[in-house]
Amino acid sequence: PPGVHRPAPAPAVQRAATRAALGLADGQIACLLVARNPLRKGLPALLAALELLPASYRLLVVGADAPASQAVAQSPVADRVCLVEPTPEVDRYYAAADIYAHPTLNDSFGMAPLEAMPHGLPVIISPPAYCGFAQYLSDGKDALILQDPRDGQALAAALGRLGGDPRLRAALAHAGHQLAVRQSWAAVAGRYEALYREVLAAQARAR
């Protein structure tokens, strides 16, 4: 698998400023989706889930394109969704969120949930059949793994479970952070280097 960079800790004042700019009030739970194609990465299921959750839940979509904006505009919970256009500066949004949700329909790996982990975000993710990264995770330990990413009701239950259980949120955030440490680019590069050395040594023995 690929690696992930470890961001510098975001000051509380920066998190507060970003949330204020997005219209997120204290006590509101910001669920984040970062995607180049939000519709394919689970936006419809997130909108359906949001309808079933209390008004304190908000959805932040970073990478919102025209189809995503249209889908949100037609949703009855449009006023609870913050849309951000595609941007390379996503760290501030990870730092401003409370939960990362990735009910993707098609990801060979899925970098965004891995990127969310070193920011201390608990993750909800599609199963391995839809998202390759999920094969490296244990349900309930590293993340909450959905059975069907199209099931808005199940997604709402997972979001509600995290939002209502600070201990679970903290446990998943800690486990995800530890996993991200093991998947830092430095650690991944070291494993690739060891692999290359094994291959070269095997080639040398075969001569």
PDB file of C-alpha atoms in Angstrom:
ATOM      1  CA  PRO A   1       0.000   0.000   0.000  1.00  0.00           C
ATOM      2  CA  PRO A   2       1.048   3.636  -0.419  1.00  0.00           C
ATOM      3  CA  GLY A   3       2.121   5.944   2.375  1.00  0.00           C
ATOM      4  CA  VAL A   4       0.749   9.049   4.012  1.00  0.00           C
ATOM      5  CA  HIS A   5       2.329  12.239   5.283  1.00  0.00           C
ATOM      6  CA  ARG A   6       2.092  13.082   8.972  1.00  0.00           C
ATOM      7  CA  PRO A   7       0.778  16.631   9.318  1.00  0.00           C
ATOM      8  CA  ALA A   8       1.885  19.047  11.978  1.00  0.00           C
ATOM      9  CA  PRO A   9      -0.700  19.325  14.766  1.00  0.00           C
ATOM     10  CA  ALA A  10      -3.270  21.987  13.910  1.00  0.00           C
ATOM     11  CA  PRO A  11      -3.642  24.708  16.565  1.00  0.00           C
ATOM     12  CA  ALA A  12      -7.083  24.845  18.152  1.00  0.00           C
ATOM     13  CA  VAL A  13      -7.470  28.419  16.934  1.00  0.00           C
ATOM     14  CA  GLN A  14      -6.974  27.267  13.331  1.00  0.00           C
ATOM     15  CA  ARG A  15      -9.611  24.549  13.696  1.00  0.00           C
ATOM     16  CA  ALA A  16     -12.017  27.067  15.211  1.00  0.00           C
ATOM     17  CA  ALA A  17     -11.373  29.572  12.433  1.00  0.00           C
ATOM     18  CA  THR A  18     -11.988  27.002   9.695  1.00  0.00           C
ATOM     19  CA  ARG A  19     -15.184  25.795  11.326  1.00  0.00           C
ATOM     20  CA  ALA A  20     -16.408  29.370  11.735  1.00  0.00           C
ATOM     21  CA  ALA A  21     -15.695  30.091   8.062  1.00  0.00           C
ATOM     22  CA  LEU A  22     -17.749  27.016   7.127  1.00  0.00           C
ATOM     23  CA  GLY A  23     -20.617  28.047   9.397  1.00  0.00           C
ATOM     24  CA  LEU A  24     -20.067  25.154  11.811  1.00  0.00           C
ATOM     25  CA  ALA A  25     -21.181  26.005  15.332  1.00  0.00           C
ATOM     26  CA  ASP A  26     -19.843  24.599  18.597  1.00  0.00           C
ATOM     27  CA  GLY A  27     -21.441  21.264  19.342  1.00  0.00           C
ATOM     28  CA  GLN A  28     -22.159  20.444  15.714  1.00  0.00           C
ATOM     29  CA  ILE A  29     -20.608  17.214  14.420  1.00  0.00           C
ATOM     30  CA  ALA A  30     -18.829  17.715  11.111  1.00  0.00           C
ATOM     31  CA  CYS A  31     -18.727  14.592   8.925  1.00  0.00           C
ATOM     32  CA  LEU A  32     -16.154  14.957   6.161  1.00  0.00           C
ATOM     33  CA  LEU A  33     -15.914  13.538   2.634  1.00  0.00           C
ATOM     34  CA  VAL A  34     -12.887  14.399   0.474  1.00  0.00           C
ATOM     35  CA  ALA A  35     -13.290  13.264  -3.128  1.00  0.00           C
ATOM     36  CA  ARG A  36     -12.659  14.211  -6.731  1.00  0.00           C
ATOM     37  CA  ASN A  37     -15.949  12.552  -7.671  1.00  0.00           C
ATOM     38  CA  PRO A  38     -18.218  12.827  -4.626  1.00  0.00           C
ATOM     39  CA  LEU A  39     -21.126  10.985  -6.234  1.00  0.00           C
ATOM     40  CA  ARG A  40     -18.962   7.917  -6.825  1.00  0.00           C
ATOM     41  CA  LYS A  41     -17.391   8.193  -3.380  1.00  0.00           C
ATOM     42  CA  GLY A  42     -20.677   7.957  -1.518  1.00  0.00           C
ATOM     43  CA  LEU A  43     -22.332  11.367  -1.442  1.00  0.00           C
ATOM     44  CA  PRO A  44     -25.862   9.994  -2.145  1.00  0.00           C
ATOM     45  CA  ALA A  45     -25.624   7.627   0.831  1.00  0.00           C
ATOM     46  CA  LEU A  46     -24.285  10.420   3.038  1.00  0.00           C
ATOM     47  CA  LEU A  47     -27.186  12.689   2.096  1.00  0.00           C
ATOM     48  CA  ALA A  48     -29.653   9.886   2.840  1.00  0.00           C
ATOM     49  CA  ALA A  49     -27.947   9.256   6.186  1.00  0.00           C
ATOM     50  CA  LEU A  50     -27.990  12.940   7.072  1.00  0.00           C
ATOM     51  CA  GLU A  51     -31.789  12.968   6.734  1.00  0.00           C
ATOM     52  CA  LEU A  52     -31.968  10.349   9.519  1.00  0.00           C
ATOM     53  CA  LEU A  53     -29.552  12.091  11.890  1.00  0.00           C
ATOM     54  CA  PRO A  54     -30.182  14.944  14.348  1.00  0.00           C
ATOM     55  CA  ALA A  55     -29.796  18.509  13.133  1.00  0.00           C
ATOM     56  CA  SER A  56     -26.482  18.763  14.983  1.00  0.00           C
ATOM     57  CA  TYR A  57     -24.857  16.635  12.275  1.00  0.00           C
ATOM     58  CA  ARG A  58     -23.336  18.486   9.334  1.00  0.00           C
ATOM     59  CA  LEU A  59     -21.709  17.204   6.156  1.00  0.00           C
ATOM     60  CA  LEU A  60     -18.589  18.806   4.689  1.00  0.00           C
ATOM     61  CA  VAL A  61     -17.752  17.836   1.095  1.00  0.00           C
ATOM     62  CA  VAL A  62     -14.316  18.881  -0.138  1.00  0.00           C
ATOM     63  CA  GLY A  63     -13.864  18.477  -3.885  1.00  0.00           C
ATOM     64  CA  ALA A  64     -17.463  19.294  -4.758  1.00  0.00           C
ATOM     65  CA  ASP A  65     -17.986  19.344  -8.538  1.00  0.00           C
ATOM     66  CA  ALA A  66     -21.069  20.410 -10.500  1.00  0.00           C
ATOM     67  CA  PRO A  67     -22.915  17.044 -10.242  1.00  0.00           C
ATOM     68  CA  ALA A  68     -22.298  16.954  -6.493  1.00  0.00           C
ATOM     69  CA  SER A  69     -23.532  20.506  -6.055  1.00  0.00           C
ATOM     70  CA  GLN A  70     -26.677  19.663  -8.022  1.00  0.00           C
ATOM     71  CA  ALA A  71     -27.331  16.554  -5.909  1.00  0.00           C
ATOM     72  CA  VAL A  72     -26.975  18.580  -2.709  1.00  0.00           C
ATOM     73  CA  ALA A  73     -29.250  21.342  -4.024  1.00  0.00           C
ATOM     74  CA  GLN A  74     -32.000  18.757  -4.605  1.00  0.00           C
ATOM     75  CA  SER A  75     -31.622  17.223  -1.134  1.00  0.00           C
ATOM     76  CA  PRO A  76     -33.948  18.156   1.754  1.00  0.00           C
ATOM     77  CA  VAL A  77     -30.853  18.539   3.972  1.00  0.00           C
ATOM     78  CA  ALA A  78     -29.030  20.946   1.635  1.00  0.00           C
ATOM     79  CA  ASP A  79     -28.867  23.560   4.396  1.00  0.00           C
ATOM     80  CA  ARG A  80     -26.791  21.149   6.503  1.00  0.00           C
ATOM     81  CA  VAL A  81     -24.140  20.556   3.831  1.00  0.00           C
ATOM     82  CA  CYS A  82     -20.972  22.645   3.306  1.00  0.00           C
ATOM     83  CA  LEU A  83     -19.485  22.404  -0.182  1.00  0.00           C
ATOM     84  CA  VAL A  84     -15.843  23.208  -0.907  1.00  0.00           C
ATOM     85  CA  GLU A  85     -14.481  23.259  -4.453  1.00  0.00           C
ATOM     86  CA  PRO A  86     -11.506  21.020  -5.324  1.00  0.00           C
ATOM     87  CA  THR A  87      -8.390  22.245  -3.548  1.00  0.00           C
ATOM     88  CA  PRO A  88      -4.909  20.846  -2.826  1.00  0.00           C
ATOM     89  CA  GLU A  89      -5.082  22.349   0.675  1.00  0.00           C
ATOM     90  CA  VAL A  90      -7.216  19.737   2.399  1.00  0.00           C
ATOM     91  CA  ASP A  91      -5.374  19.490   5.729  1.00  0.00           C
ATOM     92  CA  ARG A  92      -7.346  22.362   7.229  1.00  0.00           C
ATOM     93  CA  TYR A  93     -10.618  20.540   6.515  1.00  0.00           C
ATOM     94  CA  TYR A  94      -9.403  17.283   8.047  1.00  0.00           C
ATOM     95  CA  ALA A  95      -8.435  19.316  11.119  1.00  0.00           C
ATOM     96  CA  ALA A  96     -11.870  20.978  11.248  1.00  0.00           C
ATOM     97  CA  ALA A  97     -13.880  17.741  10.999  1.00  0.00           C
ATOM     98  CA  ASP A  98     -14.992  15.273  13.678  1.00  0.00           C
ATOM     99  CA  ILE A  99     -15.636  12.112  11.626  1.00  0.00           C
ATOM    100  CA  TYR A 100     -14.383  10.952   8.244  1.00  0.00           C
ATOM    101  CA  ALA A 101     -16.955   8.998   6.196  1.00  0.00           C
ATOM    102  CA  HIS A 102     -15.946   7.170   3.014  1.00  0.00           C
ATOM    103  CA  PRO A 103     -18.840   5.062   1.685  1.00  0.00           C
ATOM    104  CA  THR A 104     -17.142   4.788  -1.701  1.00  0.00           C
ATOM    105  CA  LEU A 105     -18.501   2.637  -4.502  1.00  0.00           C
ATOM    106  CA  ASN A 106     -15.168   2.135  -6.276  1.00  0.00           C
ATOM    107  CA  ASP A 107     -11.667   2.667  -4.880  1.00  0.00           C
ATOM    108  CA  SER A 108      -8.752   0.398  -5.716  1.00  0.00           C
ATOM    109  CA  PHE A 109      -7.150   1.713  -2.510  1.00  0.00           C
ATOM    110  CA  GLY A 110      -8.694   4.921  -1.135  1.00  0.00           C
ATOM    111  CA  MET A 111      -6.201   7.524   0.043  1.00  0.00           C
ATOM    112  CA  ALA A 112      -8.605   9.937   1.738  1.00  0.00           C
ATOM    113  CA  PRO A 113      -9.490   7.740   4.754  1.00  0.00           C
ATOM    114  CA  LEU A 114      -5.791   6.982   5.281  1.00  0.00           C
ATOM    115  CA  GLU A 115      -5.048  10.714   5.077  1.00  0.00           C
ATOM    116  CA  ALA A 116      -7.761  11.380   7.670  1.00  0.00           C
ATOM    117  CA  MET A 117      -6.209   9.068  10.260  1.00  0.00           C
ATOM    118  CA  PRO A 118      -3.074  11.073  11.171  1.00  0.00           C
ATOM    119  CA  HIS A 119      -5.400  14.021  11.749  1.00  0.00           C
ATOM    120  CA  GLY A 120      -7.044  12.028  14.545  1.00  0.00           C
ATOM    121  CA  LEU A 121     -10.328  11.390  12.758  1.00  0.00           C
ATOM    122  CA  PRO A 122     -12.302   8.183  13.327  1.00  0.00           C
ATOM    123  CA  VAL A 123     -13.164   6.602   9.986  1.00  0.00           C
ATOM    124  CA  ILE A 124     -16.243   4.941   8.518  1.00  0.00           C
ATOM    125  CA  ILE A 125     -15.396   3.072   5.325  1.00  0.00           C
ATOM    126  CA  SER A 126     -16.754   0.753   2.643  1.00  0.00           C
ATOM    127  CA  PRO A 127     -15.830  -2.957   2.787  1.00  0.00           C
ATOM    128  CA  PRO A 128     -12.866  -4.344   0.798  1.00  0.00           C
ATOM    129  CA  ALA A 129     -15.052  -5.204  -2.202  1.00  0.00           C
ATOM    130  CA  TYR A 130     -15.543  -1.459  -2.721  1.00  0.00           C
ATOM    131  CA  CYS A 131     -12.418   0.021  -1.101  1.00  0.00           C
ATOM    132  CA  GLY A 132      -9.006  -1.655  -1.136  1.00  0.00           C
ATOM    133  CA  PHE A 133      -7.769   0.134   1.987  1.00  0.00           C
ATOM    134  CA  ALA A 134     -10.422  -1.627   4.079  1.00  0.00           C
ATOM    135  CA  GLN A 135      -8.565  -4.957   3.762  1.00  0.00           C
ATOM    136  CA  TYR A 136      -5.910  -3.535   6.101  1.00  0.00           C
ATOM    137  CA  LEU A 137      -8.485  -2.544   8.756  1.00  0.00           C
ATOM    138  CA  SER A 138     -10.336  -4.388  11.503  1.00  0.00           C
ATOM    139  CA  ASP A 139     -13.967  -3.434  12.034  1.00  0.00           C
ATOM    140  CA  GLY A 140     -14.508  -1.780  15.397  1.00  0.00           C
ATOM    141  CA  LYS A 141     -10.785  -1.541  16.058  1.00  0.00           C
ATOM    142  CA  ASP A 142      -9.275   0.609  13.298  1.00  0.00           C
ATOM    143  CA  ALA A 143     -12.513   1.897  11.733  1.00  0.00           C
ATOM    144  CA  LEU A 144     -16.195   1.118  11.319  1.00  0.00           C
ATOM    145  CA  ILE A 145     -16.567  -0.945   8.137  1.00  0.00           C
ATOM    146  CA  LEU A 146     -19.907  -0.835   6.359  1.00  0.00           C
ATOM    147  CA  GLN A 147     -21.476  -3.910   4.804  1.00  0.00           C
ATOM    148  CA  ASP A 148     -23.114  -1.983   1.975  1.00  0.00           C
ATOM    149  CA  PRO A 149     -21.932   1.579   1.229  1.00  0.00           C
ATOM    150  CA  ARG A 150     -25.233   2.335  -0.520  1.00  0.00           C
ATOM    151  CA  ASP A 151     -27.253   1.718   2.650  1.00  0.00           C
ATOM    152  CA  GLY A 152     -27.986   5.183   4.013  1.00  0.00           C
ATOM    153  CA  GLN A 153     -29.726   3.800   7.097  1.00  0.00           C
ATOM    154  CA  ALA A 154     -26.704   1.701   8.114  1.00  0.00           C
ATOM    155  CA  LEU A 155     -24.429   4.652   7.435  1.00  0.00           C
ATOM    156  CA  ALA A 156     -26.622   6.869   9.632  1.00  0.00           C
ATOM    157  CA  ALA A 157     -26.403   4.265  12.409  1.00  0.00           C
ATOM    158  CA  ALA A 158     -22.587   4.240  12.163  1.00  0.00           C
ATOM    159  CA  LEU A 159     -22.386   8.038  12.182  1.00  0.00           C
ATOM    160  CA  GLY A 160     -24.804   8.237  15.098  1.00  0.00           C
ATOM    161  CA  ARG A 161     -22.824   5.616  16.996  1.00  0.00           C
ATOM    162  CA  LEU A 162     -19.607   7.593  16.620  1.00  0.00           C
ATOM    163  CA  GLY A 163     -21.251  10.919  17.333  1.00  0.00           C
ATOM    164  CA  GLY A 164     -22.832   9.618  20.521  1.00  0.00           C
ATOM    165  CA  ASP A 165     -19.879   7.666  21.898  1.00  0.00           C
ATOM    166  CA  PRO A 166     -16.798   9.807  22.633  1.00  0.00           C
ATOM    167  CA  ARG A 167     -14.882   6.776  23.943  1.00  0.00           C
ATOM    168  CA  LEU A 168     -15.372   4.838  20.719  1.00  0.00           C
ATOM    169  CA  ARG A 169     -14.484   7.931  18.717  1.00  0.00           C
ATOM    170  CA  ALA A 170     -11.264   8.334  20.695  1.00  0.00           C
ATOM    171  CA  ALA A 171     -10.383   4.637  20.438  1.00  0.00           C
ATOM    172  CA  LEU A 172     -10.794   4.572  16.664  1.00  0.00           C
ATOM    173  CA  ALA A 173      -8.923   7.847  16.314  1.00  0.00           C
ATOM    174  CA  HIS A 174      -6.006   6.451  18.350  1.00  0.00           C
ATOM    175  CA  ALA A 175      -5.885   3.164  16.411  1.00  0.00           C
ATOM    176  CA  GLY A 176      -6.109   5.007  13.105  1.00  0.00           C
ATOM    177  CA  HIS A 177      -3.299   7.331  14.113  1.00  0.00           C
ATOM    178  CA  GLN A 178      -1.084   4.358  15.009  1.00  0.00           C
ATOM    179  CA  LEU A 179      -1.857   2.762  11.655  1.00  0.00           C
ATOM    180  CA  ALA A 180      -0.956   6.013   9.894  1.00  0.00           C
ATOM    181  CA  VAL A 181       2.398   6.037  11.718  1.00  0.00           C
ATOM    182  CA  ARG A 182       3.095   2.557  10.333  1.00  0.00           C
ATOM    183  CA  GLN A 183       2.075   3.811   6.895  1.00  0.00           C
ATOM    184  CA  SER A 184       4.141   7.003   6.915  1.00  0.00           C
ATOM    185  CA  TRP A 185       6.082   7.539   3.702  1.00  0.00           C
ATOM    186  CA  ALA A 186       9.351   7.000   5.590  1.00  0.00           C
ATOM    187  CA  ALA A 187       8.171   3.613   6.867  1.00  0.00           C
ATOM    188  CA  VAL A 188       6.735   2.593   3.489  1.00  0.00           C
ATOM    189  CA  ALA A 189       9.907   3.659   1.670  1.00  0.00           C
ATOM    190  CA  GLY A 190      11.967   1.547   4.075  1.00  0.00           C
ATOM    191  CA  ARG A 191       9.840  -1.519   3.334  1.00  0.00           C
ATOM    192  CA  TYR A 192      10.138  -0.960  -0.419  1.00  0.00           C
ATOM    193  CA  GLU A 193      13.908  -0.576  -0.078  1.00  0.00           C
ATOM    194  CA  ALA A 194      14.085  -3.868   1.834  1.00  0.00           C
ATOM    195  CA  LEU A 195      11.993  -5.540  -0.860  1.00  0.00           C
ATOM    196  CA  TYR A 196      14.261  -4.251  -3.642  1.00  0.00           C
ATOM    197  CA  ARG A 197      17.304  -5.541  -1.769  1.00  0.00           C
ATOM    198  CA  GLU A 198      15.709  -8.993  -1.461  1.00  0.00           C
ATOM    199  CA  VAL A 199      14.981  -9.047  -5.194  1.00  0.00           C
ATOM    200  CA  LEU A 200      18.503  -7.950  -6.108  1.00  0.00           C
ATOM    201  CA  ALA A 201      20.012 -10.505  -3.739  1.00  0.00           C
ATOM    202  CA  ALA A 202      17.862 -13.267  -5.266  1.00  0.00           C
ATOM    203  CA  GLN A 203      18.934 -12.206  -8.769  1.00  0.00           C
ATOM    204  CA  ALA A 204      22.592 -12.264  -7.706  1.00  0.00           C
ATOM    205  CA  ARG A 205      22.235 -15.788  -6.286  1.00  0.00           C
ATOM    206  CA  ALA A 206      20.584 -16.983  -9.498  1.00  0.00           C
ATOM    207  CA  ARG A 207      23.520 -15.936 -11.688  1.00  0.00           C
TER     208      ARG A 207
END
